[in-house]
């Protein structure tokens, strides 16, 4: 979707409100990358499900990411916000 919005911006010269957001601080870019990777593996059935703690634990173990409690909680909070936006 972001790519589509960027094309709209480039074509019209108007910035869609969805792109008018603050930049992610450099110190937290890695956490957003982890969130995006985990988000791509969400359970899908009748609807898109939340990221499970088990998925985060497996990611952490398999990648050696070394995520600690506050990082896991941040990913879960991002997920709650994402789900609210997704589901209206």
PDB file of N, CA, C and O in Angstrom, residues 7-72:
ATOM      1  N   UNK A   7       3.352   6.538  -5.178  1.00  0.00           N
ATOM      2  CA  UNK A   7       3.081   6.832  -6.590  1.00  0.00           C
ATOM      3  C   UNK A   7       2.075   7.980  -6.689  1.00  0.00           C
ATOM      4  O   UNK A   7       2.238   8.894  -7.509  1.00  0.00           O
ATOM      5  N   UNK A   8       1.034   7.948  -5.853  1.00  0.00           N
ATOM      6  CA  UNK A   8       0.052   9.038  -5.829  1.00  0.00           C
ATOM      7  C   UNK A   8       0.744  10.355  -5.514  1.00  0.00           C
ATOM      8  O   UNK A   8       0.515  11.367  -6.169  1.00  0.00           O
ATOM      9  N   UNK A   9       1.626  10.340  -4.521  1.00  0.00           N
ATOM     10  CA  UNK A   9       2.354  11.554  -4.143  1.00  0.00           C
ATOM     11  C   UNK A   9       3.219  12.061  -5.291  1.00  0.00           C
ATOM     12  O   UNK A   9       3.220  13.249  -5.615  1.00  0.00           O
ATOM     13  N   UNK A  10       3.941  11.139  -5.921  1.00  0.00           N
ATOM     14  CA  UNK A  10       4.828  11.524  -7.029  1.00  0.00           C
ATOM     15  C   UNK A  10       4.033  12.058  -8.216  1.00  0.00           C
ATOM     16  O   UNK A  10       4.419  13.030  -8.856  1.00  0.00           O
ATOM     17  N   UNK A  11       2.894  11.435  -8.488  1.00  0.00           N
ATOM     18  CA  UNK A  11       2.082  11.811  -9.648  1.00  0.00           C
ATOM     19  C   UNK A  11       1.346  13.127  -9.446  1.00  0.00           C
ATOM     20  O   UNK A  11       1.311  13.963 -10.335  1.00  0.00           O
ATOM     21  N   UNK A  12       0.751  13.296  -8.255  1.00  0.00           N
ATOM     22  CA  UNK A  12      -0.099  14.470  -8.016  1.00  0.00           C
ATOM     23  C   UNK A  12       0.628  15.617  -7.330  1.00  0.00           C
ATOM     24  O   UNK A  12       0.158  16.746  -7.375  1.00  0.00           O
ATOM     25  N   UNK A  13       1.735  15.297  -6.661  1.00  0.00           N
ATOM     26  CA  UNK A  13       2.436  16.326  -5.899  1.00  0.00           C
ATOM     27  C   UNK A  13       1.805  16.566  -4.535  1.00  0.00           C
ATOM     28  O   UNK A  13       2.278  17.396  -3.766  1.00  0.00           O
ATOM     29  N   UNK A  14       0.720  15.851  -4.226  1.00  0.00           N
ATOM     30  CA  UNK A  14       0.064  15.982  -2.922  1.00  0.00           C
ATOM     31  C   UNK A  14       0.432  14.789  -2.051  1.00  0.00           C
ATOM     32  O   UNK A  14       0.409  13.650  -2.509  1.00  0.00           O
ATOM     33  N   UNK A  15       0.761  15.080  -0.811  1.00  0.00           N
ATOM     34  CA  UNK A  15       1.148  14.031   0.126  1.00  0.00           C
ATOM     35  C   UNK A  15      -0.102  13.444   0.775  1.00  0.00           C
ATOM     36  O   UNK A  15      -0.830  14.148   1.471  1.00  0.00           O
ATOM     37  N   UNK A  16      -0.392  12.161   0.517  1.00  0.00           N
ATOM     38  CA  UNK A  16      -1.541  11.536   1.184  1.00  0.00           C
ATOM     39  C   UNK A  16      -1.342  11.563   2.699  1.00  0.00           C
ATOM     40  O   UNK A  16      -0.220  11.412   3.188  1.00  0.00           O
ATOM     41  N   UNK A  17      -2.415  11.774   3.460  1.00  0.00           N
ATOM     42  CA  UNK A  17      -2.269  11.854   4.926  1.00  0.00           C
ATOM     43  C   UNK A  17      -1.655  10.611   5.539  1.00  0.00           C
ATOM     44  O   UNK A  17      -0.985  10.689   6.572  1.00  0.00           O
ATOM     45  N   UNK A  18      -1.836   9.455   4.892  1.00  0.00           N
ATOM     46  CA  UNK A  18      -1.251   8.214   5.413  1.00  0.00           C
ATOM     47  C   UNK A  18       0.274   8.238   5.392  1.00  0.00           C
ATOM     48  O   UNK A  18       0.920   7.489   6.119  1.00  0.00           O
ATOM     49  N   UNK A  19       0.855   9.098   4.548  1.00  0.00           N
ATOM     50  CA  UNK A  19       2.312   9.215   4.476  1.00  0.00           C
ATOM     51  C   UNK A  19       2.848  10.365   5.318  1.00  0.00           C
ATOM     52  O   UNK A  19       4.057  10.500   5.480  1.00  0.00           O
ATOM     53  N   UNK A  20       1.951  11.188   5.843  1.00  0.00           N
ATOM     54  CA  UNK A  20       2.356  12.342   6.637  1.00  0.00           C
ATOM     55  C   UNK A  20       2.485  11.933   8.102  1.00  0.00           C
ATOM     56  O   UNK A  20       1.675  12.286   8.950  1.00  0.00           O
ATOM     57  N   UNK A  21       3.501  11.123   8.370  1.00  0.00           N
ATOM     58  CA  UNK A  21       3.745  10.616   9.722  1.00  0.00           C
ATOM     59  C   UNK A  21       5.195  10.908  10.093  1.00  0.00           C
ATOM     60  O   UNK A  21       6.052  11.046   9.221  1.00  0.00           O
ATOM     61  N   UNK A  22       5.459  11.006  11.402  1.00  0.00           N
ATOM     62  CA  UNK A  22       6.850  11.262  11.802  1.00  0.00           C
ATOM     63  C   UNK A  22       7.750  10.090  11.460  1.00  0.00           C
ATOM     64  O   UNK A  22       7.304   8.943  11.392  1.00  0.00           O
ATOM     65  N   UNK A  23       9.006  10.392  11.228  1.00  0.00           N
ATOM     66  CA  UNK A  23       9.990   9.345  10.970  1.00  0.00           C
ATOM     67  C   UNK A  23      10.209   8.515  12.235  1.00  0.00           C
ATOM     68  O   UNK A  23      10.100   9.026  13.352  1.00  0.00           O
ATOM     69  N   UNK A  24      10.529   7.270  12.042  1.00  0.00           N
ATOM     70  CA  UNK A  24      10.862   6.394  13.166  1.00  0.00           C
ATOM     71  C   UNK A  24      12.291   6.727  13.589  1.00  0.00           C
ATOM     72  O   UNK A  24      13.189   6.778  12.741  1.00  0.00           O
ATOM     73  N   UNK A  25      12.514   6.959  14.890  1.00  0.00           N
ATOM     74  CA  UNK A  25      13.887   7.234  15.329  1.00  0.00           C
ATOM     75  C   UNK A  25      14.811   6.083  14.937  1.00  0.00           C
ATOM     76  O   UNK A  25      14.434   4.914  14.999  1.00  0.00           O
ATOM     77  N   UNK A  26      16.009   6.421  14.516  1.00  0.00           N
ATOM     78  CA  UNK A  26      16.986   5.421  14.061  1.00  0.00           C
ATOM     79  C   UNK A  26      17.180   4.297  15.079  1.00  0.00           C
ATOM     80  O   UNK A  26      17.356   3.147  14.702  1.00  0.00           O
ATOM     81  N   UNK A  27      17.122   4.655  16.364  1.00  0.00           N
ATOM     82  CA  UNK A  27      17.360   3.663  17.419  1.00  0.00           C
ATOM     83  C   UNK A  27      16.287   2.567  17.447  1.00  0.00           C
ATOM     84  O   UNK A  27      16.506   1.505  18.026  1.00  0.00           O
ATOM     85  N   UNK A  28      15.126   2.826  16.830  1.00  0.00           N
ATOM     86  CA  UNK A  28      14.026   1.870  16.869  1.00  0.00           C
ATOM     87  C   UNK A  28      13.710   1.252  15.517  1.00  0.00           C
ATOM     88  O   UNK A  28      12.775   0.462  15.408  1.00  0.00           O
ATOM     89  N   UNK A  29      14.483   1.567  14.502  1.00  0.00           N
ATOM     90  CA  UNK A  29      14.229   0.996  13.178  1.00  0.00           C
ATOM     91  C   UNK A  29      14.313  -0.524  13.198  1.00  0.00           C
ATOM     92  O   UNK A  29      13.522  -1.205  12.543  1.00  0.00           O
ATOM     93  N   UNK A  30      15.241  -1.066  13.973  1.00  0.00           N
ATOM     94  CA  UNK A  30      15.377  -2.524  14.042  1.00  0.00           C
ATOM     95  C   UNK A  30      14.096  -3.161  14.580  1.00  0.00           C
ATOM     96  O   UNK A  30      13.684  -4.226  14.127  1.00  0.00           O
ATOM     97  N   UNK A  31      13.451  -2.497  15.540  1.00  0.00           N
ATOM     98  CA  UNK A  31      12.239  -3.043  16.127  1.00  0.00           C
ATOM     99  C   UNK A  31      11.092  -3.036  15.122  1.00  0.00           C
ATOM    100  O   UNK A  31      10.299  -3.977  15.070  1.00  0.00           O
ATOM    101  N   UNK A  32      11.022  -2.010  14.304  1.00  0.00           N
ATOM    102  CA  UNK A  32      10.003  -1.975  13.248  1.00  0.00           C
ATOM    103  C   UNK A  32      10.281  -3.061  12.224  1.00  0.00           C
ATOM    104  O   UNK A  32       9.346  -3.689  11.721  1.00  0.00           O
ATOM    105  N   UNK A  33      11.541  -3.323  11.924  1.00  0.00           N
ATOM    106  CA  UNK A  33      11.880  -4.396  10.986  1.00  0.00           C
ATOM    107  C   UNK A  33      11.421  -5.749  11.518  1.00  0.00           C
ATOM    108  O   UNK A  33      10.855  -6.564  10.784  1.00  0.00           O
ATOM    109  N   UNK A  34      11.638  -5.975  12.811  1.00  0.00           N
ATOM    110  CA  UNK A  34      11.179  -7.223  13.428  1.00  0.00           C
ATOM    111  C   UNK A  34       9.659  -7.292  13.360  1.00  0.00           C
ATOM    112  O   UNK A  34       9.087  -8.334  13.005  1.00  0.00           O
ATOM    113  N   UNK A  35       8.985  -6.187  13.672  1.00  0.00           N
ATOM    114  CA  UNK A  35       7.521  -6.158  13.611  1.00  0.00           C
ATOM    115  C   UNK A  35       7.037  -6.500  12.205  1.00  0.00           C
ATOM    116  O   UNK A  35       6.121  -7.309  12.040  1.00  0.00           O
ATOM    117  N   UNK A  36       7.641  -5.912  11.186  1.00  0.00           N
ATOM    118  CA  UNK A  36       7.228  -6.183   9.806  1.00  0.00           C
ATOM    119  C   UNK A  36       7.466  -7.642   9.429  1.00  0.00           C
ATOM    120  O   UNK A  36       6.637  -8.258   8.759  1.00  0.00           O
ATOM    121  N   UNK A  37       8.586  -8.195   9.866  1.00  0.00           N
ATOM    122  CA  UNK A  37       8.862  -9.613   9.573  1.00  0.00           C
ATOM    123  C   UNK A  37       7.828 -10.513  10.242  1.00  0.00           C
ATOM    124  O   UNK A  37       7.297 -11.433   9.613  1.00  0.00           O
ATOM    125  N   UNK A  38       7.537 -10.242  11.507  1.00  0.00           N
ATOM    126  CA  UNK A  38       6.540 -11.042  12.224  1.00  0.00           C
ATOM    127  C   UNK A  38       5.142 -10.831  11.645  1.00  0.00           C
ATOM    128  O   UNK A  38       4.340 -11.757  11.586  1.00  0.00           O
ATOM    129  N   UNK A  39       4.867  -9.632  11.216  1.00  0.00           N
ATOM    130  CA  UNK A  39       3.557  -9.308  10.656  1.00  0.00           C
ATOM    131  C   UNK A  39       3.287 -10.107   9.388  1.00  0.00           C
ATOM    132  O   UNK A  39       2.148 -10.495   9.119  1.00  0.00           O
ATOM    133  N   UNK A  40       4.324 -10.382   8.638  1.00  0.00           N
ATOM    134  CA  UNK A  40       4.174 -11.147   7.395  1.00  0.00           C
ATOM    135  C   UNK A  40       3.796 -12.597   7.662  1.00  0.00           C
ATOM    136  O   UNK A  40       3.314 -13.290   6.768  1.00  0.00           O
ATOM    137  N   UNK A  41       3.987 -13.061   8.894  1.00  0.00           N
ATOM    138  CA  UNK A  41       3.682 -14.450   9.237  1.00  0.00           C
ATOM    139  C   UNK A  41       2.427 -14.561  10.106  1.00  0.00           C
ATOM    140  O   UNK A  41       2.245 -15.544  10.801  1.00  0.00           O
ATOM    141  N   UNK A  42       1.561 -13.567  10.051  1.00  0.00           N
ATOM    142  CA  UNK A  42       0.333 -13.591  10.852  1.00  0.00           C
ATOM    143  C   UNK A  42      -0.548 -14.768  10.455  1.00  0.00           C
ATOM    144  O   UNK A  42      -0.593 -15.144   9.290  1.00  0.00           O
ATOM    145  N   UNK A  43      -1.309 -15.288  11.434  1.00  0.00           N
ATOM    146  CA  UNK A  43      -2.286 -16.311  11.071  1.00  0.00           C
ATOM    147  C   UNK A  43      -3.428 -15.674  10.268  1.00  0.00           C
ATOM    148  O   UNK A  43      -3.857 -14.563  10.569  1.00  0.00           O
ATOM    149  N   UNK A  44      -3.846 -16.367   9.233  1.00  0.00           N
ATOM    150  CA  UNK A  44      -4.930 -15.857   8.387  1.00  0.00           C
ATOM    151  C   UNK A  44      -5.992 -16.938   8.277  1.00  0.00           C
ATOM    152  O   UNK A  44      -5.690 -18.089   7.966  1.00  0.00           O
ATOM    153  N   UNK A  45      -7.214 -16.569   8.569  1.00  0.00           N
ATOM    154  CA  UNK A  45      -8.351 -17.474   8.440  1.00  0.00           C
ATOM    155  C   UNK A  45      -9.503 -16.655   7.912  1.00  0.00           C
ATOM    156  O   UNK A  45      -9.412 -16.065   6.839  1.00  0.00           O
ATOM    157  N   UNK A  46     -10.556 -16.563   8.688  1.00  0.00           N
ATOM    158  CA  UNK A  46     -11.680 -15.702   8.319  1.00  0.00           C
ATOM    159  C   UNK A  46     -11.252 -14.234   8.373  1.00  0.00           C
ATOM    160  O   UNK A  46     -11.839 -13.389   7.725  1.00  0.00           O
ATOM    161  N   UNK A  47     -10.235 -13.956   9.181  1.00  0.00           N
ATOM    162  CA  UNK A  47      -9.663 -12.615   9.254  1.00  0.00           C
ATOM    163  C   UNK A  47      -8.180 -12.755   9.582  1.00  0.00           C
ATOM    164  O   UNK A  47      -7.685 -13.849   9.813  1.00  0.00           O
ATOM    165  N   UNK A  48      -7.492 -11.631   9.609  1.00  0.00           N
ATOM    166  CA  UNK A  48      -6.066 -11.628   9.943  1.00  0.00           C
ATOM    167  C   UNK A  48      -5.941 -11.589  11.459  1.00  0.00           C
ATOM    168  O   UNK A  48      -6.585 -10.780  12.122  1.00  0.00           O
ATOM    169  N   UNK A  49      -5.116 -12.479  11.999  1.00  0.00           N
ATOM    170  CA  UNK A  49      -4.965 -12.562  13.444  1.00  0.00           C
ATOM    171  C   UNK A  49      -3.779 -11.769  13.963  1.00  0.00           C
ATOM    172  O   UNK A  49      -2.928 -11.299  13.201  1.00  0.00           O
ATOM    173  N   UNK A  50      -3.710 -11.637  15.280  1.00  0.00           N
ATOM    174  CA  UNK A  50      -2.584 -10.933  15.894  1.00  0.00           C
ATOM    175  C   UNK A  50      -1.319 -11.775  15.868  1.00  0.00           C
ATOM    176  O   UNK A  50      -1.354 -12.988  15.649  1.00  0.00           O
ATOM    177  N   UNK A  51      -0.207 -11.132  16.091  1.00  0.00           N
ATOM    178  CA  UNK A  51       1.073 -11.826  16.215  1.00  0.00           C
ATOM    179  C   UNK A  51       1.084 -12.518  17.576  1.00  0.00           C
ATOM    180  O   UNK A  51       0.913 -11.869  18.612  1.00  0.00           O
ATOM    181  N   UNK A  52       1.283 -13.809  17.579  1.00  0.00           N
ATOM    182  CA  UNK A  52       1.279 -14.580  18.831  1.00  0.00           C
ATOM    183  C   UNK A  52       2.618 -14.462  19.544  1.00  0.00           C
ATOM    184  O   UNK A  52       3.668 -14.312  18.912  1.00  0.00           O
ATOM    185  N   UNK A  53       2.553 -14.540  20.881  1.00  0.00           N
ATOM    186  CA  UNK A  53       3.793 -14.558  21.660  1.00  0.00           C
ATOM    187  C   UNK A  53       4.691 -15.703  21.211  1.00  0.00           C
ATOM    188  O   UNK A  53       5.914 -15.575  21.176  1.00  0.00           O
ATOM    189  N   UNK A  54       4.089 -16.828  20.841  1.00  0.00           N
ATOM    190  CA  UNK A  54       4.867 -17.975  20.386  1.00  0.00           C
ATOM    191  C   UNK A  54       5.646 -17.652  19.115  1.00  0.00           C
ATOM    192  O   UNK A  54       6.772 -18.130  18.934  1.00  0.00           O
ATOM    193  N   UNK A  55       5.049 -16.848  18.241  1.00  0.00           N
ATOM    194  CA  UNK A  55       5.743 -16.449  17.013  1.00  0.00           C
ATOM    195  C   UNK A  55       6.935 -15.550  17.334  1.00  0.00           C
ATOM    196  O   UNK A  55       7.997 -15.672  16.730  1.00  0.00           O
ATOM    197  N   UNK A  56       6.749 -14.664  18.303  1.00  0.00           N
ATOM    198  CA  UNK A  56       7.841 -13.774  18.708  1.00  0.00           C
ATOM    199  C   UNK A  56       8.958 -14.600  19.355  1.00  0.00           C
ATOM    200  O   UNK A  56      10.138 -14.407  19.063  1.00  0.00           O
ATOM    201  N   UNK A  57       8.573 -15.538  20.211  1.00  0.00           N
ATOM    202  CA  UNK A  57       9.563 -16.389  20.875  1.00  0.00           C
ATOM    203  C   UNK A  57      10.336 -17.219  19.855  1.00  0.00           C
ATOM    204  O   UNK A  57      11.563 -17.323  19.927  1.00  0.00           O
ATOM    205  N   UNK A  58       9.626 -17.782  18.890  1.00  0.00           N
ATOM    206  CA  UNK A  58      10.287 -18.581  17.851  1.00  0.00           C
ATOM    207  C   UNK A  58      11.223 -17.709  17.018  1.00  0.00           C
ATOM    208  O   UNK A  58      12.352 -18.116  16.722  1.00  0.00           O
ATOM    209  N   UNK A  59      10.779 -16.528  16.648  1.00  0.00           N
ATOM    210  CA  UNK A  59      11.621 -15.598  15.882  1.00  0.00           C
ATOM    211  C   UNK A  59      12.894 -15.293  16.672  1.00  0.00           C
ATOM    212  O   UNK A  59      14.002 -15.335  16.140  1.00  0.00           O
ATOM    213  N   UNK A  60      12.697 -14.975  17.947  1.00  0.00           N
ATOM    214  CA  UNK A  60      13.820 -14.619  18.812  1.00  0.00           C
ATOM    215  C   UNK A  60      14.819 -15.771  18.915  1.00  0.00           C
ATOM    216  O   UNK A  60      16.031 -15.571  18.813  1.00  0.00           O
ATOM    217  N   UNK A  61      14.312 -16.972  19.087  1.00  0.00           N
ATOM    218  CA  UNK A  61      15.169 -18.155  19.230  1.00  0.00           C
ATOM    219  C   UNK A  61      15.867 -18.490  17.914  1.00  0.00           C
ATOM    220  O   UNK A  61      17.074 -18.751  17.891  1.00  0.00           O
ATOM    221  N   UNK A  62      15.120 -18.488  16.816  1.00  0.00           N
ATOM    222  CA  UNK A  62      15.674 -18.915  15.527  1.00  0.00           C
ATOM    223  C   UNK A  62      16.635 -17.900  14.907  1.00  0.00           C
ATOM    224  O   UNK A  62      17.553 -18.277  14.186  1.00  0.00           O
ATOM    225  N   UNK A  63      16.407 -16.627  15.180  1.00  0.00           N
ATOM    226  CA  UNK A  63      17.275 -15.603  14.585  1.00  0.00           C
ATOM    227  C   UNK A  63      18.380 -15.146  15.522  1.00  0.00           C
ATOM    228  O   UNK A  63      19.309 -14.469  15.093  1.00  0.00           O
ATOM    229  N   UNK A  64      18.240 -15.489  16.809  1.00  0.00           N
ATOM    230  CA  UNK A  64      19.224 -15.003  17.776  1.00  0.00           C
ATOM    231  C   UNK A  64      19.117 -13.510  17.993  1.00  0.00           C
ATOM    232  O   UNK A  64      20.094 -12.858  18.368  1.00  0.00           O
ATOM    233  N   UNK A  65      17.928 -12.962  17.789  1.00  0.00           N
ATOM    234  CA  UNK A  65      17.727 -11.512  17.888  1.00  0.00           C
ATOM    235  C   UNK A  65      17.998 -10.971  19.287  1.00  0.00           C
ATOM    236  O   UNK A  65      18.390  -9.821  19.439  1.00  0.00           O
ATOM    237  N   UNK A  66      17.782 -11.788  20.301  1.00  0.00           N
ATOM    238  CA  UNK A  66      18.043 -11.331  21.668  1.00  0.00           C
ATOM    239  C   UNK A  66      17.053 -10.302  22.173  1.00  0.00           C
ATOM    240  O   UNK A  66      17.411  -9.447  22.987  1.00  0.00           O
ATOM    241  N   UNK A  67      15.811 -10.382  21.705  1.00  0.00           N
ATOM    242  CA  UNK A  67      14.798  -9.439  22.168  1.00  0.00           C
ATOM    243  C   UNK A  67      14.560  -9.622  23.662  1.00  0.00           C
ATOM    244  O   UNK A  67      14.495 -10.744  24.152  1.00  0.00           O
ATOM    245  N   UNK A  68      14.428  -8.502  24.360  1.00  0.00           N
ATOM    246  CA  UNK A  68      14.141  -8.541  25.794  1.00  0.00           C
ATOM    247  C   UNK A  68      12.701  -8.090  26.016  1.00  0.00           C
ATOM    248  O   UNK A  68      11.999  -7.687  25.078  1.00  0.00           O
ATOM    249  N   UNK A  69      12.263  -8.179  27.265  1.00  0.00           N
ATOM    250  CA  UNK A  69      10.864  -7.932  27.609  1.00  0.00           C
ATOM    251  C   UNK A  69      10.256  -6.669  27.041  1.00  0.00           C
ATOM    252  O   UNK A  69       9.167  -6.703  26.450  1.00  0.00           O
ATOM    253  N   UNK A  70      10.927  -5.523  27.190  1.00  0.00           N
ATOM    254  CA  UNK A  70      10.329  -4.281  26.725  1.00  0.00           C
ATOM    255  C   UNK A  70      10.184  -4.268  25.200  1.00  0.00           C
ATOM    256  O   UNK A  70       9.239  -3.678  24.663  1.00  0.00           O
ATOM    257  N   UNK A  71      11.101  -4.959  24.505  1.00  0.00           N
ATOM    258  CA  UNK A  71      11.008  -5.017  23.044  1.00  0.00           C
ATOM    259  C   UNK A  71       9.826  -5.888  22.611  1.00  0.00           C
ATOM    260  O   UNK A  71       9.090  -5.528  21.683  1.00  0.00           O
ATOM    261  N   UNK A  72       9.613  -6.994  23.308  1.00  0.00           N
ATOM    262  CA  UNK A  72       8.469  -7.859  23.017  1.00  0.00           C
ATOM    263  C   UNK A  72       7.177  -7.098  23.291  1.00  0.00           C
ATOM    264  O   UNK A  72       6.236  -7.142  22.488  1.00  0.00           O
TER     265      UNK A  72
END
